[in-house]
Coordinates of C-alpha atoms and ligand atoms in Angstrom, one line a residue:
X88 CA 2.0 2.8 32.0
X89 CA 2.8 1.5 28.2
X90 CA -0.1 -0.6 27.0
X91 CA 0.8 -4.2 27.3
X92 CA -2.7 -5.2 25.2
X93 CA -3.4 -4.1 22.1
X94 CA -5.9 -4.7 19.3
X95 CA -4.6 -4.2 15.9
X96 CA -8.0 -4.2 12.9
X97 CA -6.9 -5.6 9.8
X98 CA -3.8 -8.1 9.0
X99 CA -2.4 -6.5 5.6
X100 CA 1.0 -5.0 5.5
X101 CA 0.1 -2.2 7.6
X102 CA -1.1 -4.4 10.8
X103 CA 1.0 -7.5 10.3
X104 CA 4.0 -4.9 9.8
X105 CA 3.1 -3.1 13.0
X106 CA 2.4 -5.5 15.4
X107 CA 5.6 -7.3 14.6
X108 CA 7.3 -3.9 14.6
X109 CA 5.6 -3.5 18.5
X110 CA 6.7 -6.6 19.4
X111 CA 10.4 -6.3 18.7
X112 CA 9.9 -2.3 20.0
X113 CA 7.7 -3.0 23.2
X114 CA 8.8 -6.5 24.4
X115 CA 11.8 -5.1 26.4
X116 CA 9.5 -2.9 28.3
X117 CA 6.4 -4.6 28.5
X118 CA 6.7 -8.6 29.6
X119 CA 3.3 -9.3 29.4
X120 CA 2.8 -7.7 26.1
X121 CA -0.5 -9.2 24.0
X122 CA -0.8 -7.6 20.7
X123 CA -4.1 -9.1 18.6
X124 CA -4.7 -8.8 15.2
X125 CA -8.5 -9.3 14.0
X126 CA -8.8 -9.8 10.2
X127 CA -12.4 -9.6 8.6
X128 CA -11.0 -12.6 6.1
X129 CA -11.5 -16.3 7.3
X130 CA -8.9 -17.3 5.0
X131 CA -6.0 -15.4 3.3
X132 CA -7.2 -13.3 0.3
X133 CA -6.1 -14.8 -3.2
X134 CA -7.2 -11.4 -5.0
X135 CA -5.3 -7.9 -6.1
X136 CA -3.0 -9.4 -8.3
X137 CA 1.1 -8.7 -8.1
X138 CA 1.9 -5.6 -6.1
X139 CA 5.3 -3.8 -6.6
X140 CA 7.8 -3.6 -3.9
X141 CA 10.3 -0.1 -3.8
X142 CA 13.6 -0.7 -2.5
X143 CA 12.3 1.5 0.9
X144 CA 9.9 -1.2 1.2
X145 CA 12.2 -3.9 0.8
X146 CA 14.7 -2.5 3.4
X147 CA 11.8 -2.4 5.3
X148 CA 10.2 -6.1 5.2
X149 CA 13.9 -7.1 5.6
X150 CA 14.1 -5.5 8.8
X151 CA 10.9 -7.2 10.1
X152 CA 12.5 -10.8 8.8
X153 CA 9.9 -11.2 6.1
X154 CA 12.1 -10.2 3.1
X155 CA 13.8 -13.8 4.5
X156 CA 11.0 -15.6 4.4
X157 CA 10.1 -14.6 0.9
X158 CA 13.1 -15.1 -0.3
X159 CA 12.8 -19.0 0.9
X160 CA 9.6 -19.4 -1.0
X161 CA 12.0 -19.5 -3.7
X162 CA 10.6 -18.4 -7.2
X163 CA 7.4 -17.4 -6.2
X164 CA 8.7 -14.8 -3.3
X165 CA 9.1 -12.5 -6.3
X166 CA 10.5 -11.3 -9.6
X167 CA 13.6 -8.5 -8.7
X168 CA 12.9 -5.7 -10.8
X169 CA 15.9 -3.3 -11.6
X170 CA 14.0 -0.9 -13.6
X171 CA 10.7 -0.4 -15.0
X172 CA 10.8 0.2 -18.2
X173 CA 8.7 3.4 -20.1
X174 CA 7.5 2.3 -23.7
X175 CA 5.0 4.3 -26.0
X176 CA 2.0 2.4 -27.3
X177 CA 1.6 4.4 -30.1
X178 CA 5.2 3.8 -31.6
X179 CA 6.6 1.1 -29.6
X180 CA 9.6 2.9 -28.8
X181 CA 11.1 3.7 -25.0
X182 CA 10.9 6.7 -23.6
X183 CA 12.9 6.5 -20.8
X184 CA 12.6 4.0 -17.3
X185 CA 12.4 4.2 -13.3
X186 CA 15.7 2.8 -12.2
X187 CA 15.8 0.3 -9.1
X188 CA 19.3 0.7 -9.2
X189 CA 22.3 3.3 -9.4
X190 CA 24.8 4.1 -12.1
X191 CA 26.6 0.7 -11.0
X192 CA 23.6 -1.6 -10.7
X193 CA 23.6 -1.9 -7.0
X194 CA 19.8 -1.1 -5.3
X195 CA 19.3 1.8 -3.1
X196 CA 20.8 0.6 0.4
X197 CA 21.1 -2.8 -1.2
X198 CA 17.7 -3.3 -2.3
X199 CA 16.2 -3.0 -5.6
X200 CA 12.2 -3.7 -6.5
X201 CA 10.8 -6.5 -6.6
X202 CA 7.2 -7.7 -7.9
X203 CA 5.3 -10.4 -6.3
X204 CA 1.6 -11.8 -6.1
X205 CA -0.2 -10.6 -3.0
X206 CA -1.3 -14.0 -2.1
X207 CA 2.9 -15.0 -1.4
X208 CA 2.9 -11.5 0.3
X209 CA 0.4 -12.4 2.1
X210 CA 1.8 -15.9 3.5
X211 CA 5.4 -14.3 4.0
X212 CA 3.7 -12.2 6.8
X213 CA 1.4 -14.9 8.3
X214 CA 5.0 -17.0 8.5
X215 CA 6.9 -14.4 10.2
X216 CA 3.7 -13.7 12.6
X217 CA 3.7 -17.6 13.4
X218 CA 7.1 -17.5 14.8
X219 CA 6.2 -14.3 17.0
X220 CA 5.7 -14.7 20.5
X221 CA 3.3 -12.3 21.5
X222 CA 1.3 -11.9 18.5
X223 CA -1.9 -13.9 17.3
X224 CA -3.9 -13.1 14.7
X225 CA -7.4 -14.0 14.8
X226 CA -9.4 -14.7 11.3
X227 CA -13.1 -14.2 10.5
X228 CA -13.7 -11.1 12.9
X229 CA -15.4 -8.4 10.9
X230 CA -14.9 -4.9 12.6
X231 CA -17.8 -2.9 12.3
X232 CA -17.2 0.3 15.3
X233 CA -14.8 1.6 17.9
X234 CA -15.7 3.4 21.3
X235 CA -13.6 4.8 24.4
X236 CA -15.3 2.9 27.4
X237 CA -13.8 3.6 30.8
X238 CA -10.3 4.8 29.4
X239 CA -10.2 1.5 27.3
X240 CA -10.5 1.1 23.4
X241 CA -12.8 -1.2 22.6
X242 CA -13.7 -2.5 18.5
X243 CA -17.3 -4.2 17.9
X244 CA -17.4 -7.0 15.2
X245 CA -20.5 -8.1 13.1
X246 CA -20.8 -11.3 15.1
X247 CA -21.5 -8.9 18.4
X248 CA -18.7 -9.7 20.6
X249 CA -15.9 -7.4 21.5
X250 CA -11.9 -6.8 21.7
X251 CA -11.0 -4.8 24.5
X252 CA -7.4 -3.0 25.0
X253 CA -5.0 -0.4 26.5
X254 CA -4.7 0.8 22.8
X255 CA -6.4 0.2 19.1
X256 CA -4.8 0.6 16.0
X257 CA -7.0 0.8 12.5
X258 CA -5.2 -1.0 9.9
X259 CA -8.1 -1.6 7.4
X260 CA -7.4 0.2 4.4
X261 CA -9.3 2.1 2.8
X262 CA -12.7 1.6 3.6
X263 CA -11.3 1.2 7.1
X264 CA -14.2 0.9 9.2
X265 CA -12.3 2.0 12.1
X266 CA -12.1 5.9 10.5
X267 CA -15.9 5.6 9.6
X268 CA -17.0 4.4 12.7
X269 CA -15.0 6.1 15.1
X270 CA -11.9 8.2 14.3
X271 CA -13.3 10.4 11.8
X272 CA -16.5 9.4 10.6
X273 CA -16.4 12.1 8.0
X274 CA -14.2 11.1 5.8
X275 CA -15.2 8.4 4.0
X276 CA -13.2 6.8 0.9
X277 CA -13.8 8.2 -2.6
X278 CA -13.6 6.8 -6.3
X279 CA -10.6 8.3 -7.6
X280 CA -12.4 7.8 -11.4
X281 CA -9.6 5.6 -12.3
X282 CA -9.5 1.2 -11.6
X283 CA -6.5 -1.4 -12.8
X284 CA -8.4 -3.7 -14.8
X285 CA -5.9 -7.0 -14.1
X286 CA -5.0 -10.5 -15.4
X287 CA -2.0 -12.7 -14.8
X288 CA -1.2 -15.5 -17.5
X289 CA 1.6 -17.7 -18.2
X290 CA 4.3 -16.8 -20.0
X291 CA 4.6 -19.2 -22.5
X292 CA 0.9 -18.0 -23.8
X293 CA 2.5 -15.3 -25.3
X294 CA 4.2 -16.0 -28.2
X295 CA 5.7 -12.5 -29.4
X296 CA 8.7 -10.9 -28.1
X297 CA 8.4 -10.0 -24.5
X298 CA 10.0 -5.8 -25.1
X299 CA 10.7 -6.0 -21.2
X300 CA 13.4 -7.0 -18.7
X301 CA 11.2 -7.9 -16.2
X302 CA 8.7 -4.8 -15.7
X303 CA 7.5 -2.2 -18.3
X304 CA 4.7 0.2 -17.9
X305 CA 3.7 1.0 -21.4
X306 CA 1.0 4.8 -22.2
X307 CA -1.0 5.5 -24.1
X308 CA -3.7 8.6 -23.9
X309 CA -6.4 5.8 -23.1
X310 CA -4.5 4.9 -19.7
X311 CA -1.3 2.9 -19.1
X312 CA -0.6 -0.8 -18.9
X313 CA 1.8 -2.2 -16.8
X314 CA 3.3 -5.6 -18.0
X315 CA 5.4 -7.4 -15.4
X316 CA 7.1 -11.0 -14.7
X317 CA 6.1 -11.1 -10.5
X318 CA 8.0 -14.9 -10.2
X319 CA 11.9 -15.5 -10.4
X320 CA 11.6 -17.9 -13.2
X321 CA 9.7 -15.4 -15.2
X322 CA 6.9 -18.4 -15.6
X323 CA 3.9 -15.8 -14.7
X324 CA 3.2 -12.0 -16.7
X325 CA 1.2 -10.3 -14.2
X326 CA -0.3 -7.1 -16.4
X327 CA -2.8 -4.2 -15.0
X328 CA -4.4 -1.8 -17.5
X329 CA -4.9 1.6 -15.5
X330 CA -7.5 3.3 -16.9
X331 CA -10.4 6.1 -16.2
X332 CA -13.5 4.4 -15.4
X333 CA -17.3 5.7 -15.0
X334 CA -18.2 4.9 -11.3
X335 CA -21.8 4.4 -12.7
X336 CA -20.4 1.1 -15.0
X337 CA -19.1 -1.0 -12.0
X338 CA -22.2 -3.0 -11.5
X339 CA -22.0 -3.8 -15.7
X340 CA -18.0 -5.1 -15.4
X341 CA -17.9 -6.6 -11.5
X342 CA -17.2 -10.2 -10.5
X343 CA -18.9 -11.0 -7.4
X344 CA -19.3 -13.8 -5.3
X345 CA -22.5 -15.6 -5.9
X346 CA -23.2 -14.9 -9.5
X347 CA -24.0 -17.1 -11.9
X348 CA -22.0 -18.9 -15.1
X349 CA -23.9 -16.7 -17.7
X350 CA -23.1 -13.0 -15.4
X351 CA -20.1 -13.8 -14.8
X352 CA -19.0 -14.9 -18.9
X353 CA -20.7 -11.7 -19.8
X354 CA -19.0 -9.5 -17.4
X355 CA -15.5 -11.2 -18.1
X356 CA -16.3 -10.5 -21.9
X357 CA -17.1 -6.9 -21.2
X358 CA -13.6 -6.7 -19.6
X359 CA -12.0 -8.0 -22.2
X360 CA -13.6 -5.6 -25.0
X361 CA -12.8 -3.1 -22.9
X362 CA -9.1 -3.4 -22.7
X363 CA -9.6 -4.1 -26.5
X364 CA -11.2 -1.2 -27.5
X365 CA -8.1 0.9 -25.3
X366 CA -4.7 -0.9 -26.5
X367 CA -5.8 -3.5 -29.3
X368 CA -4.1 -1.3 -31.8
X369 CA -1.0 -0.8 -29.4
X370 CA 2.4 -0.4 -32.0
X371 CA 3.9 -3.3 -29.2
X372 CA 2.9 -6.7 -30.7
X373 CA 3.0 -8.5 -26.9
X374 CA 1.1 -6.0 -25.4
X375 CA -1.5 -6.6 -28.7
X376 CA -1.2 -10.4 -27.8
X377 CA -1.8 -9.9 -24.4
X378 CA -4.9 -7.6 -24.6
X379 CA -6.3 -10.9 -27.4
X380 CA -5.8 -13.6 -24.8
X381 CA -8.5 -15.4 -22.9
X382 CA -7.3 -14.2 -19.8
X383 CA -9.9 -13.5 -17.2
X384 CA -9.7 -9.6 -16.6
X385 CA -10.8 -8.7 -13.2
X386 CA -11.7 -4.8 -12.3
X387 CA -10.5 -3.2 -9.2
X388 CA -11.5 0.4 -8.7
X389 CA -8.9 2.7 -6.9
X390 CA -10.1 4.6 -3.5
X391 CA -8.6 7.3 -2.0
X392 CA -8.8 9.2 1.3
X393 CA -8.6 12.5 1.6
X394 CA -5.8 14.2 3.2
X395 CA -5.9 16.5 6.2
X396 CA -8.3 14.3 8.4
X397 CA -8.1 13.0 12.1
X398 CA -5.4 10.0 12.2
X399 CA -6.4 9.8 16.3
X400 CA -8.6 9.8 19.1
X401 CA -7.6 9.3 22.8
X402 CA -6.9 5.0 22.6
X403 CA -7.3 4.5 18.8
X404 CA -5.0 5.3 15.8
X405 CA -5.3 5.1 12.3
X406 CA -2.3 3.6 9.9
X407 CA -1.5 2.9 6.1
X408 CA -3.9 3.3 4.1
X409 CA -7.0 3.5 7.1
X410 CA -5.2 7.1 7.6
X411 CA -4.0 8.1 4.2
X412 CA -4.9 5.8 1.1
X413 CA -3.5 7.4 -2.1
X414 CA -3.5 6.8 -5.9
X415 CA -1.0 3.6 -6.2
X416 CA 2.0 4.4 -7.7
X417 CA 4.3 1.8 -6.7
X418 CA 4.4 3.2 -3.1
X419 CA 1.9 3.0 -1.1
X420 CA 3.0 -0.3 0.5
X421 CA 6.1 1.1 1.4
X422 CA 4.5 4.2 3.5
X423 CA 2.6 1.5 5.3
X424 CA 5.8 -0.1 6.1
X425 CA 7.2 3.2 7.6
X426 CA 4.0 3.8 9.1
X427 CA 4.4 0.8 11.6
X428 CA 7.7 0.7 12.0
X429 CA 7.6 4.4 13.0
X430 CA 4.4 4.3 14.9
X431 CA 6.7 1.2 17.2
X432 CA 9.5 3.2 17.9
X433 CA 7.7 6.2 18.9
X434 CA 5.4 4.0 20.9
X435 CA 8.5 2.5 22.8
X436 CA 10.2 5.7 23.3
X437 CA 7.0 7.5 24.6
X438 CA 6.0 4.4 26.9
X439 CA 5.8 6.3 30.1
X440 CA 3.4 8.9 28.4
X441 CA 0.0 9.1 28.1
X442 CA -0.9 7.4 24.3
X443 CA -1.7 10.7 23.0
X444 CA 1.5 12.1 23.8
X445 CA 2.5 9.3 21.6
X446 CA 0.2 10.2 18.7
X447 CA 1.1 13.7 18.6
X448 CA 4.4 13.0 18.5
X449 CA 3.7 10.2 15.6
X450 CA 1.7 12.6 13.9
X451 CA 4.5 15.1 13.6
X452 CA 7.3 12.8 12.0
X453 CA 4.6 11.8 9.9
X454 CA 1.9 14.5 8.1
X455 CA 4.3 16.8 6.3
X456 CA 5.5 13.6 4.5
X457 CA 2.5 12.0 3.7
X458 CA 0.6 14.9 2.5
X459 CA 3.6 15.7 0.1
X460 CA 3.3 11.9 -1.1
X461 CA -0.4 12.6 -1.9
X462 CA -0.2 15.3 -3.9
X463 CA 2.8 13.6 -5.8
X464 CA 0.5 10.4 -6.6
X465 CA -2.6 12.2 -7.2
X466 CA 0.0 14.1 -10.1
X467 CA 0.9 10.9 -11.8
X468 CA -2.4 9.3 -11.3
X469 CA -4.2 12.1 -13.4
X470 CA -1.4 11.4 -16.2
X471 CA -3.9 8.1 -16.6
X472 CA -7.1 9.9 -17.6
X473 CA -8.2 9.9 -21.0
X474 CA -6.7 12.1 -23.7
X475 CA -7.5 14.1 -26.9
X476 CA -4.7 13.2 -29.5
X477 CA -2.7 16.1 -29.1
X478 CA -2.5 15.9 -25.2
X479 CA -1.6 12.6 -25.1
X480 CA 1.4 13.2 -27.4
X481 CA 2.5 16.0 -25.4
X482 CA 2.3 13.5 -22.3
X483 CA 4.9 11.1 -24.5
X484 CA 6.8 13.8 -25.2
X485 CA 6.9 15.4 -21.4
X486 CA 7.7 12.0 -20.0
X487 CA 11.6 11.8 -20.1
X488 CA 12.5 15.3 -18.6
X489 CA 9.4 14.3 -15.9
X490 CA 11.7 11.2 -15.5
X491 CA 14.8 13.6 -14.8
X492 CA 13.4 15.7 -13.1
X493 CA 11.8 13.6 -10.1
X494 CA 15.0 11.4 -10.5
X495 CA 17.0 12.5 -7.6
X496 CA 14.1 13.4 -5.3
X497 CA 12.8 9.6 -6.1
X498 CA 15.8 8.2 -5.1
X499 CA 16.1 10.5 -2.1
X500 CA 12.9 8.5 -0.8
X501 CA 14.2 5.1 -1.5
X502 CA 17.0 5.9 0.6
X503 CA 14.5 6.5 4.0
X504 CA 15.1 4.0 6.9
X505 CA 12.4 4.4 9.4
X506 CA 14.6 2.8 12.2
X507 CA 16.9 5.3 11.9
X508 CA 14.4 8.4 12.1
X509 CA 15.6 10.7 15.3
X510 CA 12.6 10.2 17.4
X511 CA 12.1 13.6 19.6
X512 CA 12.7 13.3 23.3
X513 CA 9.2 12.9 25.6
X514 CA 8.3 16.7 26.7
X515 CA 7.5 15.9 30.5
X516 CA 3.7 15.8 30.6
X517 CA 2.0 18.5 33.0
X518 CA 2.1 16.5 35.9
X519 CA 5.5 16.0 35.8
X520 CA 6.7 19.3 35.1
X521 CA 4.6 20.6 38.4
X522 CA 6.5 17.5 40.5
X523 CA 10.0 18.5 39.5
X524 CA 9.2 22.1 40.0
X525 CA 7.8 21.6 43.3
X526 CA 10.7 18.9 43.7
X527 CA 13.2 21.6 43.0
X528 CA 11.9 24.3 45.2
X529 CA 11.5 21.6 47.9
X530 CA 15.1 21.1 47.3
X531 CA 17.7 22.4 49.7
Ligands
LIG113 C1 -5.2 -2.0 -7.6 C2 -4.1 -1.6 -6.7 C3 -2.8 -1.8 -7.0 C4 -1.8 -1.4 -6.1 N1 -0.5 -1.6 -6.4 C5 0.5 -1.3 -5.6 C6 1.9 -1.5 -5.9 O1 2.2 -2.1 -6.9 N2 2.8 -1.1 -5.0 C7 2.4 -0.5 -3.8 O2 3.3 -0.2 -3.0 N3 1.2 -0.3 -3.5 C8 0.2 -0.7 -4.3 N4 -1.1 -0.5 -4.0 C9 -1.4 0.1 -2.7 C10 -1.2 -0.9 -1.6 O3 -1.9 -2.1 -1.9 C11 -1.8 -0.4 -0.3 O4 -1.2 0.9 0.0 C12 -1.4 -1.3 0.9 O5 -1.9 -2.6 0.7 C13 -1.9 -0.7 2.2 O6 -1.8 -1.7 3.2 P1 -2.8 -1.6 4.4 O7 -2.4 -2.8 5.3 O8 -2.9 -0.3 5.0 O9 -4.2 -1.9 3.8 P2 -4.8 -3.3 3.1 O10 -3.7 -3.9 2.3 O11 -6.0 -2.9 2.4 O12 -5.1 -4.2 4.3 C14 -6.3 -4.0 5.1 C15 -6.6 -5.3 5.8 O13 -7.7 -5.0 6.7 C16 -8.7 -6.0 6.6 N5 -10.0 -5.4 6.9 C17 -10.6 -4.4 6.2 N6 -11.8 -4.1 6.8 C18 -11.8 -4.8 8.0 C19 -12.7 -4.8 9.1 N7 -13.8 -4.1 9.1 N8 -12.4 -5.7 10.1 C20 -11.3 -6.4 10.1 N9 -10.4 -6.4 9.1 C21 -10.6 -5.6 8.0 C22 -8.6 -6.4 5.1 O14 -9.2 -7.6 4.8 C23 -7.1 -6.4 4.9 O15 -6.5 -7.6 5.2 C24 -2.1 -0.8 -4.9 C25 -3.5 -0.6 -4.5 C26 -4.5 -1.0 -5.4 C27 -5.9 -0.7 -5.1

């Protein structure tokens, strides 16, 4: 029997993309499908800044409608981005760029980047998710365990009720609760020893000349700073300083809720000498402008999971970045896209098997590729950490052929279309290989 309910923890991209992906996948099959998203949030999140989108993960919002329904928010779905741009802090100059686009200036499969604030993300989902029969998403329910109870999954929250289904899905990042609590409760997430210290600010505060078309990560051997429009009218610079950070100094630069006028003006000034002290004598006068303004800097440490863990259990599953958060580096959306679309078809195309059938299955389209991508990130990410002079000119001077080098094999990726994946065909289960045997000697 194909699980007609099933609870989905956490409504980010992972768990809005996959229970719209299981809707479109299972509704054929299963007519009194219920899928139930529980998000810890009573309201949408307006933190984290503008987040990159890779052509894969365009192609693959588009196929789930909500590439459509960004694109009707008019300029605030999203700045297109046909190349970000590589400059040198130290001299100003470019060294080289990741192209959105090919030779001709057409995007990979028709779609280039695009850079837009979380928060419009965010709404573009809840949208689509609106119009969706057989999907509700339910606000305020903090997850806080998991248990198998009589061959059904069933998720605690912090209020002490309970969700009950055929099948539950973890999408709740990093810290997912749903991996500590039940899947694999020895993995917790770890500082990576880098954060994105980030601020947005309008564009007409700036007063220099903006180097960039519309995205530009610009090193340095203190860390990188990206600097990128993320609206279509180019009204808003959205700029994150990526940098290595002392776990032990988070309570010193954090904003939380709760604190008070005089914390929180200290902690935002810390912030801003901070990114002073790193790119105030940066060779590009914007960037110099930008790193002077009054803009609040907010810190966001970057977590990782390690790979090689337990995505599954026997009714529970594990996706995005619950399973496999990695160093950001412009991607990490997009494997959460492929994630759910994936985990859907495999799901529909295993329906008459038991769910772990279907995880194993899932699991093997899915490691190989995901444990390349980690090591990849982790690569680029340690390009970040701080450098002695002559290693971070080396790094300058490395960048190009690193550029050409990956070049093909990046644009390989932005060509993958998780709908059109072969999916292998169901191995009969036990049971069923015993019936047709005994069906075929039974047979005349
Ligand atoms: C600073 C930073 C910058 C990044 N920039 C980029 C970028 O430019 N491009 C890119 O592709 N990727 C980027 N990433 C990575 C990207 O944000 C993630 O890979 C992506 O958001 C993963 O989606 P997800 O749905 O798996 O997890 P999340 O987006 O983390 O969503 C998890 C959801 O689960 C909810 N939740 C958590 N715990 C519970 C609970 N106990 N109960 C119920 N709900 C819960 C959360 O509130 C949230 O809504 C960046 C990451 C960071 C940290």
């Amino acid at each position: 029997m194909p699980p007609h309910k099933v609870i989905v923890v956490g409504g980010g991209i992972a768990g809005i993309a996959c229970a719209l992906a299981m809707s479109r996948e299972l509704s054929p099959f299963v007519p009194n499908l219920q899928i139930t998203v529980f998000e810890r949030h009573e309201v949408l999140s307006t933190s984290g800044g503008a987040i990159n989108l890779t052509p894969v993960a365009q192609r693959h919002l588009a196929q789930l409608g909500i590439l459509a329904e960004l694109d009707r928010m008019g300029p605030d779905g999203g700045a297109d981005v046909d190349a970000i741009e590589l400059f040198s802090m130290r001299s100003g100059h470019s060294i080289g760029s990741i192209d959105f686009t090919d030779q001709d200036g057409n995007g990979f499969g028709g779609y280039k980047g695009r850079r837009v604030m979380r928060i419009v993300l965010s709404m573009a989902l809840m949208n689509v998710v609106e119009c969706t029969r057989n999907v509700e998403i339910v606000f305020g329910k903090k997850v806080v365990g998991g248990a198998e109870i009589n061959d059904q999954a069933v998720v605690q929250f912090d209020d002490g009720t309970e969700a009950i289904g055929d099948l539950a899905i973890g999408c709740d990042g990093v810290h997912s609760a749903i991996r500590t609590r039940w899947v694999d409760p020895d993995r917790p997430s770890e500082y990576t020893g880098m954060s994105f210290l980030q601020a947005t600010m309008p564009s007409d505060s700036v007063s220099s000349r903006i180097h960039f078309h519309s995205s530009a990560l610009n090193i340095s051997r203190h860390g990188s700073m990206l600097t990128s429009y993320c609206d279509r009218d180019r009204q808003q610079i959205f700029t994150a300083a990526i940098v290595q950070f002392n776990q032990d100094d988070f309570s010193r630069y954090r904003l939380e809720p709760g604190q008070d006028w005089s914390t929180q003006h200290r902690i935002k000034g810390a912030l801003r000498d901070e990114i002073r002290s790193r790119f105030g004598k940066s060779a590009i006068p914007c960037v110099r402008e930008m790193v002077e303004s009054k803009a609040d800097w907010v810190l966001y440490p970057v977590y990782q999971v390690r790979p090689g863990g337990k995505w599954c259990l026997n009714r529970a599953i594990l996706l995005g970045d619950a399973a496999h958060a990695m160093p950001p580096r412009d991607e990490s959306a997009a494997y959460a896209l492929d994630d759910a679309i994936l985990f859907a078809r495999v799901l529909a195309r295993y329906r008459s098997e038991p769910l772990v059938e279907v995880f194993s299955a899932y699991e093997g389209l899915r490691r190989d590729t995901i444990n390349y991508a980690f090591k990849q990130s982790r690569r680029m990410w340690d390009r970040n950490r701080d450098m002695g002079f002559l290693e971070g000119r080396l790094k300058e001077w490395m960048m190009p052929f690193s550029l050409r080098s990956h070049r093909d094999e990046r644009e390989a990726a932005w060509e993958f279309d998780a709908t059109k994946i072969d999916i292998p065909t169901p191995v009969p289960s036990e049971d069923m290989v015993s019936l047709h045997s005994f069906l075929r000697e039974r047979a005349p």
